[in-house]
mmCIF file of C-alpha atoms and ligand atoms in Angstrom:
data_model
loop_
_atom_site.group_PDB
_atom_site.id
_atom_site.type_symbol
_atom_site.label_atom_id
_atom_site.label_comp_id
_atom_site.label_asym_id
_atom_site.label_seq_id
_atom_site.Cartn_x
_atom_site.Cartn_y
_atom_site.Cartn_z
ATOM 1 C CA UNK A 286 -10.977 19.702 -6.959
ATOM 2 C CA UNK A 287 -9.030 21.244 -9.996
ATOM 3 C CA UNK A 288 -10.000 21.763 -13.580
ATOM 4 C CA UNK A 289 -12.007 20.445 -16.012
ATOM 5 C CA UNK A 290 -9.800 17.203 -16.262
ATOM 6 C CA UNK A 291 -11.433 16.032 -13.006
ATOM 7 C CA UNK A 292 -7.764 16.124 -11.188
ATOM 8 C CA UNK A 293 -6.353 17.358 -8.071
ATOM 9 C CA UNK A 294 -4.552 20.460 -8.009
ATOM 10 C CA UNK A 295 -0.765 19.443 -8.728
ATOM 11 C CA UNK A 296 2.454 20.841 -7.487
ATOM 12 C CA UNK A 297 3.007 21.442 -4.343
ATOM 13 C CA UNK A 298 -0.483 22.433 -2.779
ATOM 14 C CA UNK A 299 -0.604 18.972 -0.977
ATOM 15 C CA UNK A 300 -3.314 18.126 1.632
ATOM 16 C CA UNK A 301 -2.296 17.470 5.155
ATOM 17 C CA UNK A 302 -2.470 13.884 6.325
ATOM 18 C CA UNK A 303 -5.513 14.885 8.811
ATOM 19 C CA UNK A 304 -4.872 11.280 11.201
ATOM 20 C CA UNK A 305 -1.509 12.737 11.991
ATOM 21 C CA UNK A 306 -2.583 15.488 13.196
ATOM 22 C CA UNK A 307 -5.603 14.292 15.002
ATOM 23 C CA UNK A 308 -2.681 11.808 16.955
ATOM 24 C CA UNK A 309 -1.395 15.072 18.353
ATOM 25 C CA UNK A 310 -4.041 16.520 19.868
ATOM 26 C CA UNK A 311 -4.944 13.163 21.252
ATOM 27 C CA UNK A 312 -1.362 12.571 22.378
ATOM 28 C CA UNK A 313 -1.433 16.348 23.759
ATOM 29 C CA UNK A 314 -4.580 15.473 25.512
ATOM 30 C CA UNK A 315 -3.072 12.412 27.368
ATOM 31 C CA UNK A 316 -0.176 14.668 28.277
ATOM 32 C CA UNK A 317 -2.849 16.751 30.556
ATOM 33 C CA UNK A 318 -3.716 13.041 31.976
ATOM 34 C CA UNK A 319 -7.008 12.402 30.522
ATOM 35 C CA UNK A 320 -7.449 8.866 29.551
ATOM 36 C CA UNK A 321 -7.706 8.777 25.351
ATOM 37 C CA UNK A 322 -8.987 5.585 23.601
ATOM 38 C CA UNK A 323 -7.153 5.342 20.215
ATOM 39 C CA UNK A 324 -9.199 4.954 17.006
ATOM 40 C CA UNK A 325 -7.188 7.353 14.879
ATOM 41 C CA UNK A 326 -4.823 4.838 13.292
ATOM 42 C CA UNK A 327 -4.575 1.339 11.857
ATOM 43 C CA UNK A 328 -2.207 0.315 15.177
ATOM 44 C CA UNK A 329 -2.380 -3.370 15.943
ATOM 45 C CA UNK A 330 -2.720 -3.804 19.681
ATOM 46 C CA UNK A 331 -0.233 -6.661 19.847
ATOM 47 C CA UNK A 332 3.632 -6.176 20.048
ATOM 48 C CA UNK A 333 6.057 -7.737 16.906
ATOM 49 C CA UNK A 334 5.759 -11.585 17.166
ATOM 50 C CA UNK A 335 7.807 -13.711 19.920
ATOM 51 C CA UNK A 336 10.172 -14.390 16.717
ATOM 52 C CA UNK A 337 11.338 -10.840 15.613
ATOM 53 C CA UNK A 338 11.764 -9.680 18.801
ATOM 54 C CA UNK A 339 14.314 -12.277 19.560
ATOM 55 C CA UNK A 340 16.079 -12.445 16.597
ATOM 56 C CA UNK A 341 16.397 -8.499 16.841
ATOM 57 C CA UNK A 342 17.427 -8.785 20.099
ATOM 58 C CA UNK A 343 20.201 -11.215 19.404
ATOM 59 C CA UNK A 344 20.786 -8.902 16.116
ATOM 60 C CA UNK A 345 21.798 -5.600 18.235
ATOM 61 C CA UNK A 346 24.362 -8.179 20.167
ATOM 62 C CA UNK A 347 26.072 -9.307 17.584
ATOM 63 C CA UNK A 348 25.252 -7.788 14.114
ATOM 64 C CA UNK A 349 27.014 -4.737 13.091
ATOM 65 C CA UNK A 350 23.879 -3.279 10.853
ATOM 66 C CA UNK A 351 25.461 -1.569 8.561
ATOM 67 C CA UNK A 352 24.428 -0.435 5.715
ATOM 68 C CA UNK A 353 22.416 -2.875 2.810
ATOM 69 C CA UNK A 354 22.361 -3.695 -0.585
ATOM 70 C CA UNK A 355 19.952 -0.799 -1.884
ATOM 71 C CA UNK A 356 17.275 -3.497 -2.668
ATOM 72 C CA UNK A 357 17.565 -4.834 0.744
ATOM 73 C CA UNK A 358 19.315 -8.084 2.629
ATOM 74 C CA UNK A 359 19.104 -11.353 0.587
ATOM 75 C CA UNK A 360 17.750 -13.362 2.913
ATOM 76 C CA UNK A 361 14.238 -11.384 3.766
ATOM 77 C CA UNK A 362 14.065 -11.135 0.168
ATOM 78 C CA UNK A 363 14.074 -14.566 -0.572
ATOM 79 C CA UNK A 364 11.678 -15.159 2.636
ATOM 80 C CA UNK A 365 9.424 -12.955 1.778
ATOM 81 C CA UNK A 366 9.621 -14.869 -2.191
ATOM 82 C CA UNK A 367 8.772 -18.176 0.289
ATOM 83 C CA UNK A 368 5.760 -16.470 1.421
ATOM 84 C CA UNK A 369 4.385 -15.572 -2.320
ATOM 85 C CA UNK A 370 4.398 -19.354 -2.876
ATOM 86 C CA UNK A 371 3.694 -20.328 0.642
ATOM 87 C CA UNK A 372 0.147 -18.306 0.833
ATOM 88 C CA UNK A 373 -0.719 -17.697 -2.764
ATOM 89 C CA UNK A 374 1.086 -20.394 -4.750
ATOM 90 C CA UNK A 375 2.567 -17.515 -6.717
ATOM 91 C CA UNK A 376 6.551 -17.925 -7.800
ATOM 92 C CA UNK A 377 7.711 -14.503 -7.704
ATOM 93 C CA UNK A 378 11.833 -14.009 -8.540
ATOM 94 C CA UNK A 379 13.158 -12.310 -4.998
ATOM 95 C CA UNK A 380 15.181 -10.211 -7.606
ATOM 96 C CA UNK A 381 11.899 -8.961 -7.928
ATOM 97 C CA UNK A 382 11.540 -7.934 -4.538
ATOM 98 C CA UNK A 383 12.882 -4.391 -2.641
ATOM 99 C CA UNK A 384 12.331 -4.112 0.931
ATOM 100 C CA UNK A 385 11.830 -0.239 1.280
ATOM 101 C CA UNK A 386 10.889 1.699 4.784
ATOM 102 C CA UNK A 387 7.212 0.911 5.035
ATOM 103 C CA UNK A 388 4.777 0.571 2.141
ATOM 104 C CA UNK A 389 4.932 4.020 2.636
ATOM 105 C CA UNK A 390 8.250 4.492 1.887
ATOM 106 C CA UNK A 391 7.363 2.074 -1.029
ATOM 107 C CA UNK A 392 4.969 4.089 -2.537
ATOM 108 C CA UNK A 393 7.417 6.945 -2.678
ATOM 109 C CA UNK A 394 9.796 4.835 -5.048
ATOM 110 C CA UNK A 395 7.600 3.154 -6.985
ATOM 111 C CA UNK A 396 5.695 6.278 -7.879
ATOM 112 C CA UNK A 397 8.637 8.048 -8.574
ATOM 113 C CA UNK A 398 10.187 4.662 -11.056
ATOM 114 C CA UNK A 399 6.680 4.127 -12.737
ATOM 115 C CA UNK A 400 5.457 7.256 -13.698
ATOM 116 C CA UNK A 401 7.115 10.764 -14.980
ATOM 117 C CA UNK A 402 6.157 14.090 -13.754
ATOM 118 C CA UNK A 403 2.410 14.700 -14.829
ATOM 119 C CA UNK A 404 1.109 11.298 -14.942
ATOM 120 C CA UNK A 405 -2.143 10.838 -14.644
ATOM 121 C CA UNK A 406 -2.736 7.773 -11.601
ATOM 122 C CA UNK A 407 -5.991 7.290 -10.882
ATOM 123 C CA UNK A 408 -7.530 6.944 -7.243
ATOM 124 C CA UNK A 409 -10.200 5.882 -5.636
ATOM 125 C CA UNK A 410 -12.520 8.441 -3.466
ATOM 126 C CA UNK A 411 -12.761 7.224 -0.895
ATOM 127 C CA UNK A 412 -9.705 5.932 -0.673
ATOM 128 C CA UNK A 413 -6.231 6.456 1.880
ATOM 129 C CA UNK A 414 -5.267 9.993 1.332
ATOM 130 C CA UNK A 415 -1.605 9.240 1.149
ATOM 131 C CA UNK A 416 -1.565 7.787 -2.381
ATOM 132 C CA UNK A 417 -2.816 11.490 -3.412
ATOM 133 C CA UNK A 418 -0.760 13.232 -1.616
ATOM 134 C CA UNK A 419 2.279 11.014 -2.537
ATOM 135 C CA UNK A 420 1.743 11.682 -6.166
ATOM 136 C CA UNK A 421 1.223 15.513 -5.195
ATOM 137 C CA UNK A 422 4.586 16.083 -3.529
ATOM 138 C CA UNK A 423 6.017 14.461 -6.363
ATOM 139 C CA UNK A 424 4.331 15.957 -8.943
ATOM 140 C CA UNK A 425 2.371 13.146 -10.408
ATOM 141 C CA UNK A 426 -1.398 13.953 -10.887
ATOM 142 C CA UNK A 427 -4.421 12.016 -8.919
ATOM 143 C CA UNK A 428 -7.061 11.392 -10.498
ATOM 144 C CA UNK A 429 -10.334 10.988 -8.129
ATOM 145 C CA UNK A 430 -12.693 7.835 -9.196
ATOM 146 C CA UNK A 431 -15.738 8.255 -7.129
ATOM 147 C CA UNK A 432 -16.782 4.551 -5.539
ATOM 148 C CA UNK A 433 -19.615 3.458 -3.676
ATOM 149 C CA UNK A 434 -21.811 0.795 -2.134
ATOM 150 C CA UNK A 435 -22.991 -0.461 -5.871
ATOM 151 C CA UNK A 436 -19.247 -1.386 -6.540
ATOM 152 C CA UNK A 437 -18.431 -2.205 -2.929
ATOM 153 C CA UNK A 438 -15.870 1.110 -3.033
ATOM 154 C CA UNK A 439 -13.820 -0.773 -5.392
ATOM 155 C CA UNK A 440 -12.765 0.552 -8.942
ATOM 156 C CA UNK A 441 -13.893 -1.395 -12.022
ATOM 157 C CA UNK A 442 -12.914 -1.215 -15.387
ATOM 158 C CA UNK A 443 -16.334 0.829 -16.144
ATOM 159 C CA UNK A 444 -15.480 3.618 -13.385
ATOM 160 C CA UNK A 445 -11.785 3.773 -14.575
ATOM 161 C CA UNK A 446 -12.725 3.971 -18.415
ATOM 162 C CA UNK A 447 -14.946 7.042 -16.913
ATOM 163 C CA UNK A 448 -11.452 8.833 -15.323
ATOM 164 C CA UNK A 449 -10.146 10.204 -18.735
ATOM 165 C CA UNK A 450 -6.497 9.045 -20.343
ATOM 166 C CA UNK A 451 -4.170 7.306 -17.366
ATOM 167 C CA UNK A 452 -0.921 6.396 -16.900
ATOM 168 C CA UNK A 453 -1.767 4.580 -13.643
ATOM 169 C CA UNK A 454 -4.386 3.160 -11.207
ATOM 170 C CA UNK A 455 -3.594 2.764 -7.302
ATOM 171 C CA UNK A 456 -5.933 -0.310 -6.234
ATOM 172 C CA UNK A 457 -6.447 -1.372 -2.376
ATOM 173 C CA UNK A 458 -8.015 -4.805 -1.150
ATOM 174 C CA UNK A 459 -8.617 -4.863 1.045
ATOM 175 C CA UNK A 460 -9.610 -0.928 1.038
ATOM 176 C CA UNK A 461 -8.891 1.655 3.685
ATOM 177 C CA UNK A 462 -10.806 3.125 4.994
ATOM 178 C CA UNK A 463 -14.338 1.121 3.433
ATOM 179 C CA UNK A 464 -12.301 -2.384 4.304
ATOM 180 C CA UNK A 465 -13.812 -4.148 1.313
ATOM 181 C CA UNK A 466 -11.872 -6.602 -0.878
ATOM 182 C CA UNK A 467 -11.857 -7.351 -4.425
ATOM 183 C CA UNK A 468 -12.812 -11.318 -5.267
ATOM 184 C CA UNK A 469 -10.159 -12.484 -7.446
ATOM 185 C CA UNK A 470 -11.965 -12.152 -10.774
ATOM 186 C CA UNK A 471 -12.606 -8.451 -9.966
ATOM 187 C CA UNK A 472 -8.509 -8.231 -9.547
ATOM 188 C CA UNK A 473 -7.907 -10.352 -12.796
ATOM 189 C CA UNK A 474 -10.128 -7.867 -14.425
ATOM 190 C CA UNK A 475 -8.399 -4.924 -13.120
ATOM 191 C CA UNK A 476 -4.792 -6.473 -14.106
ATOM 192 C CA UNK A 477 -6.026 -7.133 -17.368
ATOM 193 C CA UNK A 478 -8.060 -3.723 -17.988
ATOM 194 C CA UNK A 479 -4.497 -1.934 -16.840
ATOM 195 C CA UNK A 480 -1.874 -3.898 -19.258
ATOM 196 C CA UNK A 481 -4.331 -4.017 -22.029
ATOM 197 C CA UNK A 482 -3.972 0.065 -21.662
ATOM 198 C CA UNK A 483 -0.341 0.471 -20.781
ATOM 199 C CA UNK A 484 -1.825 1.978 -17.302
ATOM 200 C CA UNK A 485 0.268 0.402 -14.557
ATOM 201 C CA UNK A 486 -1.659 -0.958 -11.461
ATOM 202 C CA UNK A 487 -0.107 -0.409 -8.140
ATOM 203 C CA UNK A 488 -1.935 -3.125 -5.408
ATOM 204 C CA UNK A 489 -1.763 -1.978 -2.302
ATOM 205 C CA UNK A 490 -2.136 -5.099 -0.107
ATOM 206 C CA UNK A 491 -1.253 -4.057 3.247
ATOM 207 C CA UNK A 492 -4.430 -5.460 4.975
ATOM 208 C CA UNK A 493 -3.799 -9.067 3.335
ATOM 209 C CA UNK A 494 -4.273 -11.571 6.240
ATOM 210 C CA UNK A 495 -6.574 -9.131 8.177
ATOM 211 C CA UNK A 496 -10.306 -9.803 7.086
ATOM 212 C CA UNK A 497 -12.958 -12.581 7.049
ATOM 213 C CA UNK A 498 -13.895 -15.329 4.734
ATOM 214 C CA UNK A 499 -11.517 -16.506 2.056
ATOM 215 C CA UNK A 500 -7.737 -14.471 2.094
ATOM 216 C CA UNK A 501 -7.719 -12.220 -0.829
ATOM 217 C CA UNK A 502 -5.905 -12.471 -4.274
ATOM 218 C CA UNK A 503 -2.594 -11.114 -4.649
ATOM 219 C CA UNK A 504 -2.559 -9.100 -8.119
ATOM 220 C CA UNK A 505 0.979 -10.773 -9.001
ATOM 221 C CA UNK A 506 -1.544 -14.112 -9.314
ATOM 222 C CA UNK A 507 -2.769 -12.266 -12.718
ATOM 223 C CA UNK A 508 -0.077 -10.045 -14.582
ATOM 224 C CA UNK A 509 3.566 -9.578 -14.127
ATOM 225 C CA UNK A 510 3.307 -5.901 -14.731
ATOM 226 C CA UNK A 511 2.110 -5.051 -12.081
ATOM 227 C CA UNK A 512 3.748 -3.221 -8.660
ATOM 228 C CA UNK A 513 2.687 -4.591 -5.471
ATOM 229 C CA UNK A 514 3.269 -2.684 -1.894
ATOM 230 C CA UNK A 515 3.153 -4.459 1.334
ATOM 231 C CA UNK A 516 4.556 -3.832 4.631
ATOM 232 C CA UNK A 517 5.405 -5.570 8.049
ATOM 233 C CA UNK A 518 3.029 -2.742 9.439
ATOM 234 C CA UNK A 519 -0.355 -4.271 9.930
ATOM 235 C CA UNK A 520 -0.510 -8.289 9.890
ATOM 236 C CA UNK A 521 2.786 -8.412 11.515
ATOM 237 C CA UNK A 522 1.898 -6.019 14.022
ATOM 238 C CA UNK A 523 5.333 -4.080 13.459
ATOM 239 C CA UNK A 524 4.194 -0.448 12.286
ATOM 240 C CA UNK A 525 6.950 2.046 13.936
ATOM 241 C CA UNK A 526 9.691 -0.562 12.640
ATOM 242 C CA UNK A 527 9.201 0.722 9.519
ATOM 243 C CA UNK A 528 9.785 -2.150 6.920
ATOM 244 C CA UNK A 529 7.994 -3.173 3.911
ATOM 245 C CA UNK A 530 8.637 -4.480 0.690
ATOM 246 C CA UNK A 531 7.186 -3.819 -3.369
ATOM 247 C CA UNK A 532 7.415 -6.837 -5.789
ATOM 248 C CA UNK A 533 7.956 -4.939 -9.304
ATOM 249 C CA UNK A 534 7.702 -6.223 -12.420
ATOM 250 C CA UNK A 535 10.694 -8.012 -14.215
HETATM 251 C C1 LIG B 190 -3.996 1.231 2.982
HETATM 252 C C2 LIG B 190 -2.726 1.595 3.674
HETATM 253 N N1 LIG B 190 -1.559 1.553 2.993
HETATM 254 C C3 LIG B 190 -0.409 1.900 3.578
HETATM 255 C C4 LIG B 190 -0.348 2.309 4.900
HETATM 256 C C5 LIG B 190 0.973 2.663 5.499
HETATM 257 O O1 LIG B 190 1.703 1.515 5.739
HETATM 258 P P1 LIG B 190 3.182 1.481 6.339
HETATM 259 O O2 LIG B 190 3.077 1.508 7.834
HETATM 260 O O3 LIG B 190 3.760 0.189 5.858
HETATM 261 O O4 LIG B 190 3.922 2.655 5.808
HETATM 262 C C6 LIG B 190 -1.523 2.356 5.652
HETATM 263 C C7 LIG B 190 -1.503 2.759 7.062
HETATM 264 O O5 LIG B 190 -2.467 2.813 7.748
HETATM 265 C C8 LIG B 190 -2.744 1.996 5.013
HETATM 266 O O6 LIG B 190 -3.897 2.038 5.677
#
C-alpha cells in the first residue's frame, strides 16, 4: 500500500501476476509425470466451437492473413455490433468497436487512450490483479476500493465517493475472482455516478453468458461514455487465440 492517498505504489514496482506463475510450477510438476488437476486459471474445458474451427481451417487454405485495418476486419466488427442488439437490444455503431488481442490486450489500449500518466482509476479489492498492474506498468495510479459481502464485492457510488478525486473506475460483472454480478440498476447507477463526475467507467464483461439466473446488463445499455472490454476468451471457449474486442465511446 503507498501513501496517504490510499494508492498503490506507481512506476514501475508492479506486482507479479501470481496465477502465472503458479501455472509453471504446476506445468513443471506434470513434466516429472505427476497427474495435476488445473484450478489455477479461468480455462474453459471445451475446445473453440464446431464453427470457428472450420472457418479457420478453411481460412489458413485460402486466406492470405495479412495484416488488418488497426481497428480490426469489418466484418467481426459488424458481427460482434449484431450481437449488442441480438442479446441486449443495445445499437452500438461497429465504428465503435476495436477488436484488440484479448481483453487483455484491450485493457492495455484503452488505459493508455482514456487516462494520462497519473490518473487516478479506481479498483476494486478484491478484484483481478491485472487491472492494477496494467495501470502500474503504464504509469496510471490504482486506487484500492475495499468490497465485501454487504455490497456483494461490487463498488457503489458510496464506496467510490470514499476513494478520493478519480479519473476512472474499472467495474467487473460479473467479478473475478468473487463471481458476483451487478443487477442492472446497480450498473445504471454506476454509469451515471461516473459521467456525472467526468470519471470514465471501464466494464469489464468477460464472464457475460457464464452465470445463473437472468444474463447481466451490458453498461453500454446506460451511458455512451463508457469503455467496455470483452474477449472471445471465456464464453467462447477460445482463450490462447487471443481475440477480444472494446466498444468505446463515440
Ligand atoms: C475478469 C477478467 N478479465 C480479463 C481476463 C483476461 O481475458 P483475455 O483472455 O481476453 O485476455 C480474465 C482472465 O481470466 C479475467 O478473469
Amino acid at each position: 500500500m503507498g501513501s496517504d492517498t490510499g494508492a498503490f505504489p506507481a512506476g514501475r514496482d508492479v506486482p507479479p501476476f501470481i496465477v502465472l506463475e503458479v501455472v509453471r510450477a504446476a506445468g513443471a510438476l506434470e513434466a516429472t509425470g505427476r497427474r495435476v488437476l488445473h484450478l489455477e486459471v479461468g480455462q474453459p474445458s471445451t475446445p473453440a466451437p464446431r464453427a470457428v474451427l472450420e472457418a479457420a481451417q478453411a481460412a489458413l487454405g485460402s486466406d492470405l492473413l495479412g495484416y488488418t485495418t488497426a481497428n480490426g476486419i469489418a466484418p467481426l466488427r459488424g458481427r460482434i455490433a449484431r450481437h449488442y442488439a441480438e442479446r441486449y437490444g443495445v445499437d452500438v455503431d461497429p465504428a465503435r468497436i476495436v477488436l484488440t488481442a484479448g481483453a487483455s490486450g484491450g485493457f492495455v489500449l484503452a488505459f493508455l487512450a482514456a487516462f494520462p500518466a497519473g490518473a487516478r482509476v479506481a479498483v476494486t479489492e478484491p478484484g483481478y490483479p491485472c487491472y492494477r498492474n496494467t495501470l502500474l506498468a503504464f504509469e496510471r495510479v490504482p486506487v484500492p476500493v475495499p468490497v465485501d459481502g454487504t455490497t456483494r464485492f461490487q463498488p457503489t457510488p458510496a464506496l467510490l465517493e470514499q476513494a478520493g478525486p478519480l479519473d476512472g473506475v474499472v467495474v467487473a460483472s460479473p467479478s473475478n475472482p468473487t463471481g458476483t454480478a451487478l443487477t442492472g440498476s446497480e450498473l445504471r447507477d454506476l454509469v451515471e455516478w461516473s459521467s456525472g463526475r467526468g470519471v470514465r467507467l471501464v466494464a469489464d464483461e468477460l464472464y457475460h453468458g457464464i452465470g445463473y439466473g437472468d444474463p447481466p446488463p451490458t453498461a453500454l445499455a446506460f451511458g455512451e461514455e463508457v469503455i467496455v472490454l470483452n474477449s472471445f476468451s471465456k464464453y467462447f471457449s477460445m482463450t490462447g487465440w487471443r481475440l477480444g474486442w472494446m466498444v468505446l465511446p463515440p
